Short mmCIF file of C-alpha atoms and ligand atoms in Angstrom, two decimals:
data_model
loop_
_atom_site.label_atom_id
_atom_site.label_comp_id
_atom_site.label_asym_id
_atom_site.label_seq_id
_atom_site.Cartn_x
_atom_site.Cartn_y
_atom_site.Cartn_z
CA UNK A 1 -12.27 16.07 -1.33
CA UNK A 2 -13.01 12.90 0.62
CA UNK A 3 -15.51 10.58 -1.06
CA UNK A 4 -16.95 9.96 2.42
CA UNK A 5 -19.36 12.77 3.27
CA UNK A 6 -22.61 13.06 5.22
CA UNK A 7 -25.77 13.42 3.13
CA UNK A 8 -29.10 13.72 4.90
CA UNK A 9 -27.27 12.90 8.15
CA UNK A 10 -25.92 9.60 6.85
CA UNK A 11 -22.31 8.96 6.00
CA UNK A 12 -22.05 8.02 2.33
CA UNK A 13 -19.36 6.66 0.07
CA UNK A 14 -19.88 8.73 -3.06
CA UNK A 15 -23.69 8.46 -3.37
CA UNK A 16 -24.15 5.19 -1.50
CA UNK A 17 -25.43 5.33 2.07
CA UNK A 18 -23.22 3.25 4.33
CA UNK A 19 -26.23 2.41 6.50
CA UNK A 20 -28.12 1.02 3.53
CA UNK A 21 -25.03 -0.80 2.32
CA UNK A 22 -24.34 -2.41 5.69
CA UNK A 23 -27.95 -3.63 5.81
CA UNK A 24 -27.27 -5.61 2.63
CA UNK A 25 -23.64 -6.75 2.91
CA UNK A 26 -23.27 -6.91 6.68
CA UNK A 27 -20.33 -5.85 8.84
CA UNK A 28 -17.41 -5.68 9.17
CA UNK A 29 -17.05 -4.47 5.59
CA UNK A 30 -14.38 -2.67 3.64
CA UNK A 31 -15.84 -0.01 1.35
CA UNK A 32 -13.79 1.66 -1.38
CA UNK A 33 -14.55 4.62 -3.64
CA UNK A 34 -13.70 4.18 -7.31
CA UNK A 35 -13.71 7.95 -7.94
CA UNK A 36 -11.18 8.45 -5.18
CA UNK A 37 -8.84 5.77 -6.57
CA UNK A 38 -8.95 7.40 -9.97
CA UNK A 39 -8.49 10.88 -8.57
CA UNK A 40 -5.30 10.02 -6.70
CA UNK A 41 -3.91 8.15 -9.69
CA UNK A 42 -4.70 11.13 -11.92
CA UNK A 43 -2.94 13.40 -9.40
CA UNK A 44 0.33 11.60 -10.12
CA UNK A 45 -0.35 11.80 -13.85
CA UNK A 46 -0.79 15.58 -13.72
CA UNK A 47 2.22 16.15 -11.47
CA UNK A 48 4.64 14.10 -13.58
CA UNK A 49 3.08 14.80 -16.99
CA UNK A 50 6.11 16.53 -18.48
CA UNK A 51 8.49 13.60 -18.03
CA UNK A 52 8.05 10.09 -19.43
CA UNK A 53 6.72 8.14 -16.47
CA UNK A 54 4.75 5.07 -15.40
CA UNK A 55 2.81 4.90 -12.15
CA UNK A 56 3.29 1.32 -10.97
CA UNK A 57 0.69 1.01 -8.24
CA UNK A 58 2.11 -0.88 -5.27
CA UNK A 59 -0.14 -3.93 -5.16
CA UNK A 60 0.68 -4.77 -1.54
CA UNK A 61 -1.34 -1.78 -0.31
CA UNK A 62 -4.62 -3.25 -1.56
CA UNK A 63 -4.54 -6.17 -3.95
CA UNK A 64 -8.24 -6.71 -4.54
CA UNK A 65 -8.85 -7.57 -8.20
CA UNK A 66 -11.62 -4.97 -8.40
CA UNK A 67 -9.29 -2.23 -7.19
CA UNK A 68 -6.46 -3.41 -9.42
CA UNK A 69 -8.61 -3.58 -12.51
CA UNK A 70 -9.94 -0.03 -11.99
CA UNK A 71 -6.37 1.23 -11.77
CA UNK A 72 -5.16 -0.92 -14.67
CA UNK A 73 -7.96 0.37 -16.93
CA UNK A 74 -6.91 3.90 -16.03
CA UNK A 75 -3.37 3.14 -17.21
CA UNK A 76 -1.55 2.16 -14.03
CA UNK A 77 1.19 -0.42 -13.96
CA UNK A 78 2.01 -2.54 -10.93
CA UNK A 79 4.80 -2.83 -8.38
CA UNK A 80 4.75 -6.43 -7.13
CA UNK A 81 6.69 -8.30 -4.47
CA UNK A 82 5.64 -11.91 -4.96
CA UNK A 83 4.46 -14.50 -7.47
CA UNK A 84 1.00 -14.09 -5.95
CA UNK A 85 0.97 -10.38 -6.69
CA UNK A 86 2.19 -11.08 -10.24
CA UNK A 87 -0.75 -13.44 -10.68
CA UNK A 88 -3.18 -10.84 -9.39
CA UNK A 89 -1.74 -8.02 -11.51
CA UNK A 90 -1.95 -10.11 -14.69
CA UNK A 91 -5.47 -11.31 -13.81
CA UNK A 92 -6.53 -7.69 -13.33
CA UNK A 93 -5.25 -6.78 -16.79
CA UNK A 94 -2.06 -4.90 -15.94
CA UNK A 95 0.16 -5.03 -19.04
CA UNK A 96 3.32 -7.06 -18.22
CA UNK A 97 5.49 -4.29 -19.62
CA UNK A 98 4.21 -2.04 -16.83
CA UNK A 99 5.07 -4.49 -14.03
CA UNK A 100 8.11 -4.15 -11.81
CA UNK A 101 9.15 -6.82 -9.35
CA UNK A 102 10.61 -5.60 -6.04
CA UNK A 103 11.49 -7.41 -2.81
CA UNK A 104 14.48 -8.81 -0.94
CA UNK A 105 13.60 -12.49 -1.22
CA UNK A 106 12.50 -13.49 -4.71
CA UNK A 107 12.59 -17.26 -5.22
CA UNK A 108 13.80 -18.91 -8.43
CA UNK A 109 10.24 -19.97 -9.20
CA UNK A 110 9.00 -16.41 -8.82
CA UNK A 111 11.81 -15.17 -11.07
CA UNK A 112 10.85 -17.73 -13.73
CA UNK A 113 7.18 -16.76 -13.56
CA UNK A 114 8.03 -13.08 -14.00
CA UNK A 115 10.50 -13.75 -16.83
CA UNK A 116 7.89 -15.87 -18.58
CA UNK A 117 5.38 -13.04 -18.24
CA UNK A 118 7.98 -10.67 -19.77
CA UNK A 119 7.73 -7.93 -17.15
CA UNK A 120 9.29 -4.48 -17.42
CA UNK A 121 11.98 -4.78 -14.75
CA UNK A 122 13.31 -6.62 -11.71
CA UNK A 123 14.41 -4.44 -8.81
CA UNK A 124 17.32 -6.48 -7.49
CA UNK A 125 18.18 -6.05 -3.83
CA UNK A 126 21.52 -7.85 -3.40
CA UNK A 127 24.50 -9.15 -5.35
CA UNK A 128 23.51 -12.70 -4.43
CA UNK A 129 20.11 -12.12 -6.03
CA UNK A 130 21.80 -10.69 -9.15
CA UNK A 131 23.70 -13.92 -9.65
CA UNK A 132 20.66 -16.13 -9.13
CA UNK A 133 18.56 -14.05 -11.53
CA UNK A 134 21.37 -14.27 -14.09
CA UNK A 135 21.40 -18.06 -13.78
CA UNK A 136 17.64 -18.39 -14.06
CA UNK A 137 17.49 -16.12 -17.13
CA UNK A 138 20.35 -18.00 -18.83
CA UNK A 139 18.57 -21.31 -18.20
CA UNK A 140 15.56 -19.85 -19.98
CA UNK A 141 17.73 -18.48 -22.78
CA UNK A 142 16.68 -14.86 -22.17
CA UNK A 143 17.96 -11.72 -20.50
CA UNK A 144 16.35 -10.28 -17.42
CA UNK A 145 15.83 -6.49 -17.40
CA UNK A 146 17.18 -5.21 -14.10
CA UNK A 147 17.53 -2.21 -11.85
CA UNK A 148 19.50 -2.33 -8.65
CA UNK A 149 17.70 -1.14 -5.58
CA UNK A 150 20.10 1.27 -3.99
CA UNK A 151 19.87 1.98 -0.31
CA UNK A 152 20.65 5.71 -0.21
CA UNK A 153 20.97 5.86 3.60
CA UNK A 154 18.70 8.80 4.26
CA UNK A 155 16.36 9.13 7.20
CA UNK A 156 12.78 9.11 5.93
CA UNK A 157 11.46 10.34 9.31
CA UNK A 158 8.67 7.78 9.61
CA UNK A 159 7.66 4.82 11.81
CA UNK A 160 10.69 2.48 12.27
CA UNK A 161 8.80 -0.56 10.89
CA UNK A 162 8.19 1.19 7.58
CA UNK A 163 11.51 3.03 7.17
CA UNK A 164 13.50 1.18 4.53
CA UNK A 165 16.24 3.47 3.27
CA UNK A 166 18.51 3.53 6.32
CA UNK A 167 21.79 1.65 6.22
CA UNK A 168 20.59 -0.58 9.06
CA UNK A 169 17.60 -1.83 7.07
CA UNK A 170 17.47 -5.11 5.16
CA UNK A 171 16.54 -3.40 1.92
CA UNK A 172 18.63 -2.55 -1.10
CA UNK A 173 22.34 -2.50 -1.88
CA UNK A 174 24.37 -0.11 0.29
CA UNK A 175 25.07 3.09 -1.61
CA UNK A 176 28.83 2.73 -1.38
CA UNK A 177 28.68 -0.77 -2.90
CA UNK A 178 26.21 0.06 -5.65
CA UNK A 179 28.74 1.11 -8.29
CA UNK A 180 30.65 -2.13 -7.97
CA UNK A 181 27.42 -4.16 -8.01
CA UNK A 182 26.44 -2.42 -11.26
CA UNK A 183 29.83 -3.22 -12.77
CA UNK A 184 29.29 -6.87 -11.91
CA UNK A 185 25.72 -6.84 -13.25
CA UNK A 186 26.95 -5.40 -16.55
CA UNK A 187 29.22 -8.42 -17.03
CA UNK A 188 26.46 -10.99 -16.45
CA UNK A 189 25.12 -12.31 -19.76
CA UNK A 190 21.67 -13.16 -18.41
CA UNK A 191 21.01 -9.59 -17.32
CA UNK A 192 20.27 -6.37 -19.11
CA UNK A 193 20.93 -3.41 -16.84
CA UNK A 194 18.31 -0.74 -17.55
CA UNK A 195 17.43 1.01 -14.32
CA UNK A 196 18.13 2.26 -10.84
CA UNK A 197 15.68 1.94 -7.99
CA UNK A 198 15.11 3.31 -4.50
CA UNK A 199 12.34 3.35 -1.90
CA UNK A 200 13.13 4.96 1.43
CA UNK A 201 9.99 4.28 3.43
CA UNK A 202 6.27 4.66 3.75
CA UNK A 203 3.87 7.28 5.14
CA UNK A 204 6.40 10.00 4.37
CA UNK A 205 5.13 13.41 5.34
CA UNK A 206 8.13 15.28 4.00
CA UNK A 207 9.44 15.14 0.45
CA UNK A 208 12.95 16.39 1.23
CA UNK A 209 14.37 12.98 2.26
CA UNK A 210 13.07 11.58 -1.04
CA UNK A 211 14.71 14.46 -2.92
CA UNK A 212 18.00 13.78 -1.10
CA UNK A 213 17.79 10.11 -2.04
CA UNK A 214 16.92 10.94 -5.67
CA UNK A 215 19.97 13.23 -5.81
CA UNK A 216 22.20 10.39 -4.65
CA UNK A 217 20.72 7.97 -7.18
CA UNK A 218 21.05 10.49 -10.02
CA UNK A 219 24.71 11.04 -9.10
CA UNK A 220 25.24 7.28 -9.30
CA UNK A 221 23.49 7.11 -12.67
CA UNK A 222 25.80 9.81 -14.04
CA UNK A 223 28.87 7.99 -12.78
CA UNK A 224 27.61 4.77 -14.37
CA UNK A 225 27.13 6.50 -17.70
CA UNK A 226 30.79 7.44 -17.68
CA UNK A 227 31.45 3.71 -17.50
CA UNK A 228 29.02 3.22 -20.39
CA UNK A 229 26.45 1.54 -18.18
CA UNK A 230 23.36 3.20 -19.59
CA UNK A 231 20.52 3.67 -17.09
CA UNK A 232 17.25 4.54 -18.83
CA UNK A 233 14.85 4.38 -15.89
CA UNK A 234 14.85 5.59 -12.33
CA UNK A 235 12.29 4.09 -10.00
CA UNK A 236 11.80 6.50 -7.12
CA UNK A 237 9.66 4.05 -5.11
CA UNK A 238 6.47 4.89 -3.28
CA UNK A 239 5.96 6.24 0.19
CA UNK A 240 4.03 9.50 -0.14
CA UNK A 241 2.02 9.79 3.07
CA UNK A 242 -1.66 10.50 3.62
CA UNK A 243 -3.63 12.37 6.21
CA UNK A 244 -4.84 10.04 8.97
CA UNK A 245 -5.24 12.72 11.62
CA UNK A 246 -3.46 16.03 11.30
CA UNK A 247 -0.52 15.13 9.07
CA UNK A 248 0.15 17.48 6.19
CA UNK A 249 1.88 15.38 3.57
CA UNK A 250 3.03 17.11 0.39
CA UNK A 251 0.57 17.15 -2.51
CA UNK A 252 1.43 15.23 -5.68
CA UNK A 253 2.43 18.54 -7.21
CA UNK A 254 4.69 19.57 -4.32
CA UNK A 255 6.26 16.13 -4.33
CA UNK A 256 6.92 16.28 -8.08
CA UNK A 257 8.19 19.87 -8.02
CA UNK A 258 10.92 18.92 -5.58
CA UNK A 259 12.02 15.77 -7.41
CA UNK A 260 11.62 16.65 -11.05
CA UNK A 261 14.60 18.95 -11.67
CA UNK A 262 17.14 16.18 -10.92
CA UNK A 263 15.11 13.51 -12.73
CA UNK A 264 14.62 15.69 -15.82
CA UNK A 265 18.31 16.42 -15.94
CA UNK A 266 19.04 12.68 -15.79
CA UNK A 267 16.86 12.23 -18.88
CA UNK A 268 15.25 9.03 -17.68
CA UNK A 269 11.81 7.45 -17.64
CA UNK A 270 10.51 7.90 -14.11
CA UNK A 271 8.83 4.97 -12.41
CA UNK A 272 6.75 5.47 -9.27
CA UNK A 273 5.47 2.85 -6.82
CA UNK A 274 2.75 4.56 -4.78
CA UNK A 275 0.40 2.42 -2.72
CA UNK A 276 -1.03 4.14 0.33
CA UNK A 277 -1.45 7.52 -1.37
CA UNK A 278 -3.65 5.89 -4.04
CA UNK A 279 -5.92 3.72 -1.87
CA UNK A 280 -5.51 4.80 1.76
CA UNK A 281 -8.15 7.49 1.91
CA UNK A 282 -10.31 5.77 -0.70
CA UNK A 283 -11.49 3.18 1.80
CA UNK A 284 -13.12 2.70 5.20
CA UNK A 285 -13.77 -0.23 7.45
CA UNK A 286 -17.42 -0.28 8.39
CA UNK A 287 -18.14 -1.89 11.74
CA UNK A 288 -21.14 -2.22 14.06
CA UNK A 289 -21.24 -1.59 17.79
CA UNK A 290 -22.05 -4.76 19.72
CA UNK A 291 -21.82 -3.66 23.33
CA UNK A 292 -20.87 -0.86 25.65
CA UNK A 293 -18.90 -1.80 28.69
CA UNK A 294 -17.81 0.30 31.64
CA UNK A 295 -15.38 -1.39 34.02
CA UNK A 296 -15.14 1.60 36.33
CA UNK A 297 -11.51 2.03 35.27
CA UNK A 298 -12.31 2.37 31.59
CA UNK A 299 -15.11 2.60 29.06
CA UNK A 300 -15.13 0.25 26.10
CA UNK A 301 -17.07 0.24 22.89
CA UNK A 302 -17.03 -3.35 21.62
CA UNK A 303 -17.45 -3.55 17.85
CA UNK A 304 -17.62 -6.42 15.37
CA UNK A 305 -14.41 -5.39 13.55
CA UNK A 306 -11.13 -6.43 15.15
CA UNK A 307 -7.35 -6.54 14.86
CA UNK A 308 -7.69 -9.45 12.44
CA UNK A 309 -9.57 -7.07 10.10
CA UNK A 310 -7.37 -3.99 10.63
CA UNK A 311 -4.10 -4.62 12.40
CA UNK A 312 -2.51 -1.19 11.96
CA UNK A 313 -3.57 0.25 15.36
CA UNK A 314 -2.28 -2.84 17.21
CA UNK A 315 0.88 -3.30 15.16
CA UNK A 316 2.06 0.26 14.66
CA UNK A 317 -0.01 2.14 17.22
CA UNK A 318 -1.44 3.99 14.25
CA UNK A 319 -4.35 6.38 14.42
CA UNK A 320 -7.49 5.88 12.35
CA UNK A 321 -10.27 8.39 12.74
CA UNK A 322 -13.55 6.75 13.78
CA UNK A 323 -16.87 8.42 13.02
CA UNK A 324 -20.51 7.44 13.52
CA UNK A 325 -22.39 6.70 10.28
CA UNK A 326 -25.48 8.37 11.76
CA UNK A 327 -24.53 12.05 11.92
CA UNK A 328 -27.11 12.83 14.61
CA UNK A 329 -24.88 10.81 16.98
CA UNK A 330 -22.14 13.40 16.47
CA UNK A 331 -24.20 15.92 18.42
CA UNK A 332 -23.99 13.78 21.54
CA UNK A 333 -21.52 14.39 24.36
CA UNK A 334 -18.01 13.17 23.85
CA UNK A 335 -16.64 10.41 26.05
CA UNK A 336 -13.23 8.78 26.22
CA UNK A 337 -13.35 5.14 25.17
CA UNK A 338 -11.31 2.27 23.81
CA UNK A 339 -12.84 0.89 20.63
CA UNK A 340 -12.13 -2.83 20.80
CA UNK A 341 -12.96 -5.98 18.86
CA UNK A 342 -14.04 -9.48 19.91
CA UNK A 343 -10.55 -11.04 19.70
CA UNK A 344 -9.03 -12.61 22.78
CA UNK A 345 -6.05 -10.30 23.09
CA UNK A 346 -5.65 -7.07 24.99
CA UNK A 347 -3.84 -5.84 21.89
CA UNK A 348 -7.10 -6.03 19.97
CA UNK A 349 -8.18 -2.43 19.59
CA UNK A 350 -9.02 -0.04 16.81
CA UNK A 351 -8.59 3.03 19.02
CA UNK A 352 -7.38 3.70 22.53
CA UNK A 353 -8.44 6.54 24.81
CA UNK A 354 -10.42 8.07 21.97
CA UNK A 355 -12.83 10.95 22.32
CA UNK A 356 -15.93 9.65 20.63
CA UNK A 357 -19.51 10.89 20.61
CA UNK A 358 -21.61 8.51 22.68
CA UNK A 359 -22.71 5.55 20.58
CA UNK A 360 -25.09 2.68 21.27
CA UNK A 361 -25.25 -1.01 20.35
CA UNK A 362 -26.30 -1.47 16.70
CA UNK A 363 -24.77 1.89 15.70
CA UNK A 364 -22.47 1.80 12.72
CA UNK A 365 -18.99 3.27 12.83
CA UNK A 366 -16.66 4.03 9.96
CA UNK A 367 -12.96 3.51 10.59
CA UNK A 368 -11.44 5.99 8.18
CA UNK A 369 -8.33 5.84 5.97
CA UNK A 370 -8.44 2.04 5.91
CA UNK A 371 -8.10 1.46 2.17
CA UNK A 372 -4.36 0.75 2.33
CA UNK A 373 -2.79 -2.04 4.38
CA UNK A 374 -6.23 -2.90 5.73
CA UNK A 375 -7.81 -5.96 4.16
CA UNK A 376 -4.45 -7.14 2.76
CA UNK A 377 -3.07 -7.52 6.29
CA UNK A 378 -6.22 -9.21 7.59
CA UNK A 379 -6.04 -12.72 8.99
CA UNK A 380 -8.37 -15.45 10.15
CA UNK A 381 -7.18 -15.26 13.75
CA UNK A 382 -9.80 -16.58 16.16
CA UNK A 383 -11.29 -18.30 13.08
CA UNK A 384 -12.95 -15.11 11.98
CA UNK A 385 -13.98 -14.99 8.33
CA UNK A 386 -12.38 -12.08 6.54
CA UNK A 387 -14.62 -9.11 5.77
CA UNK A 388 -16.52 -8.44 2.57
CA UNK A 389 -15.02 -5.81 0.22
CA UNK A 390 -17.22 -3.44 -1.73
CA UNK A 391 -16.34 -1.00 -4.50
CA UNK A 392 -18.62 1.99 -4.91
CA UNK A 393 -19.06 3.83 -8.19
CA UNK A 394 -21.47 6.79 -7.95
CA UNK A 395 -24.78 5.41 -6.74
CA UNK A 396 -23.90 1.78 -7.52
CA UNK A 397 -21.70 -0.72 -5.80
CA UNK A 398 -20.09 -4.09 -6.51
CA UNK A 399 -19.10 -6.74 -4.01
CA UNK A 400 -15.51 -7.19 -5.15
CA UNK A 401 -14.82 -9.90 -2.59
CA UNK A 402 -17.54 -11.77 -0.78
CA UNK A 403 -17.35 -12.33 2.95
CA UNK A 404 -15.57 -15.58 3.75
CA UNK A 405 -17.66 -18.51 4.95
CA UNK A 406 -16.78 -21.05 7.64
CA UNK A 407 -16.38 -23.56 4.78
CA UNK A 408 -13.73 -21.27 3.21
CA UNK A 409 -11.88 -21.26 6.52
CA UNK A 410 -11.40 -25.01 6.68
CA UNK A 411 -11.01 -25.63 2.94
CA UNK A 412 -7.63 -27.26 2.42
CA UNK A 413 -7.49 -28.73 5.93
CA UNK A 414 -7.94 -32.43 6.68
CA UNK A 415 -8.08 -34.51 9.82
CA UNK A 416 -5.61 -37.42 9.62
N1 LLP B 1 7.72 0.19 -3.02
C1 LLP B 1 8.33 -0.59 -2.12
C2 LLP B 1 9.60 -1.22 -2.47
C3 LLP B 1 7.76 -0.77 -0.86
O1 LLP B 1 8.38 -1.53 0.05
C4 LLP B 1 6.52 -0.15 -0.54
C5 LLP B 1 5.89 -0.35 0.76
C6 LLP B 1 5.92 0.64 -1.54
C7 LLP B 1 6.55 0.79 -2.76
C8 LLP B 1 4.61 1.34 -1.32
O2 LLP B 1 4.70 2.29 -0.31
P1 LLP B 1 3.49 3.28 -0.02
O3 LLP B 1 3.34 4.20 -1.21
O4 LLP B 1 2.27 2.47 0.18
O5 LLP B 1 3.91 3.99 1.19
N2 LLP B 1 1.96 -2.07 6.38
C9 LLP B 1 2.52 -0.75 6.57
C10 LLP B 1 3.16 -0.22 5.31
C11 LLP B 1 4.23 -1.12 4.75
C12 LLP B 1 4.87 -0.56 3.52
C13 LLP B 1 5.76 -1.56 2.88
N3 LLP B 1 6.36 -1.13 1.67
C14 LLP B 1 1.42 0.16 7.10
O6 LLP B 1 0.31 -0.29 7.29
O7 LLP B 1 1.68 1.33 7.34
#
């Protein structure tokens, strides 16, 4: 059940009224539910309980230290893609031996930092990267634990920007070259080959492409075993979709049921890298209506949240449900509006041609399903301070990141 429900006609996050919260912390504000984070993490735990597994939460989806530490305390590991994310994961208390490092462009410095931290595994995305990692590890006198990210060339049936497992994408080692890359990796003294990795895309609403990809990876693992290259872990990536509008993504259980037979047979530890499905529906962006504007050709609702706060509608044309915080507004007539922010771009919108109950200046709106790829993709465009982030737990809340100040915005800059 969503943690965002109306109580006494006010939209609440768990037991905290969003109206009362906005009066204290201001808007725009990101609000996350702790219970919801824990529930989705636990869903993976239940679905994969009968195989050895680690849920390595994909930090890129929402890297707030408050969010990370809740997940870390509940036993999650971390999937990171940069030195910055490594720093955050360690600061939040994620055990290094539950951290995996993915990404096509790891620098030598980032490799050194991760080797020093003694992480679980590097997901290596090219043969060139294999050789550099080998060199860096040898310089440090250690061996780097590696998996090769295999590009299984399956169509994940999602938005082209977030499809990663097609042969035309920049990610992973092409399936037909993977065997040879493993043979090379096995000869490199600075590497210890322990795993195989895949990730075919994000916001997947069907599990069958993932199952097809898993089957290909398992077949590779079996072939490698015949060459005495022993793979102990398969990282199946992240990507499970969420409901933004009317999507019906598989449940954790349905997802697991489809994938587990092949993984069980391979006898490996299963690693997962979910991001969106853990945090997406655990968060909203709270914004206040500033003005109504009717140009004759179109009606606009101008709000104080903008594309710099939530870029997904502008960048991917993605749909986020928008609801009034005051439920009595919902009884009003519907009108078709664009919900737009203050930024000087026509691409600055949170919704286009949306049927919305008539709202007035000062009304609060909740932009739903904004917990993943929301704040993390925010910018300071138009010199707008980034929003405050709040984590709700029952009837209490914590400001897990204060709103930026103008001083924050110019810190680090100097006039010559
Ligand atoms: N593992 C790897 C290697 C990834 O590239 C990603 C996401 C994940 C795991 C986590 O995927 P998830 O479970 O969150 O679907 N900004 C886009 C999404 C970009 C996803 C990038 N990679 C959006 O707002 O839809």
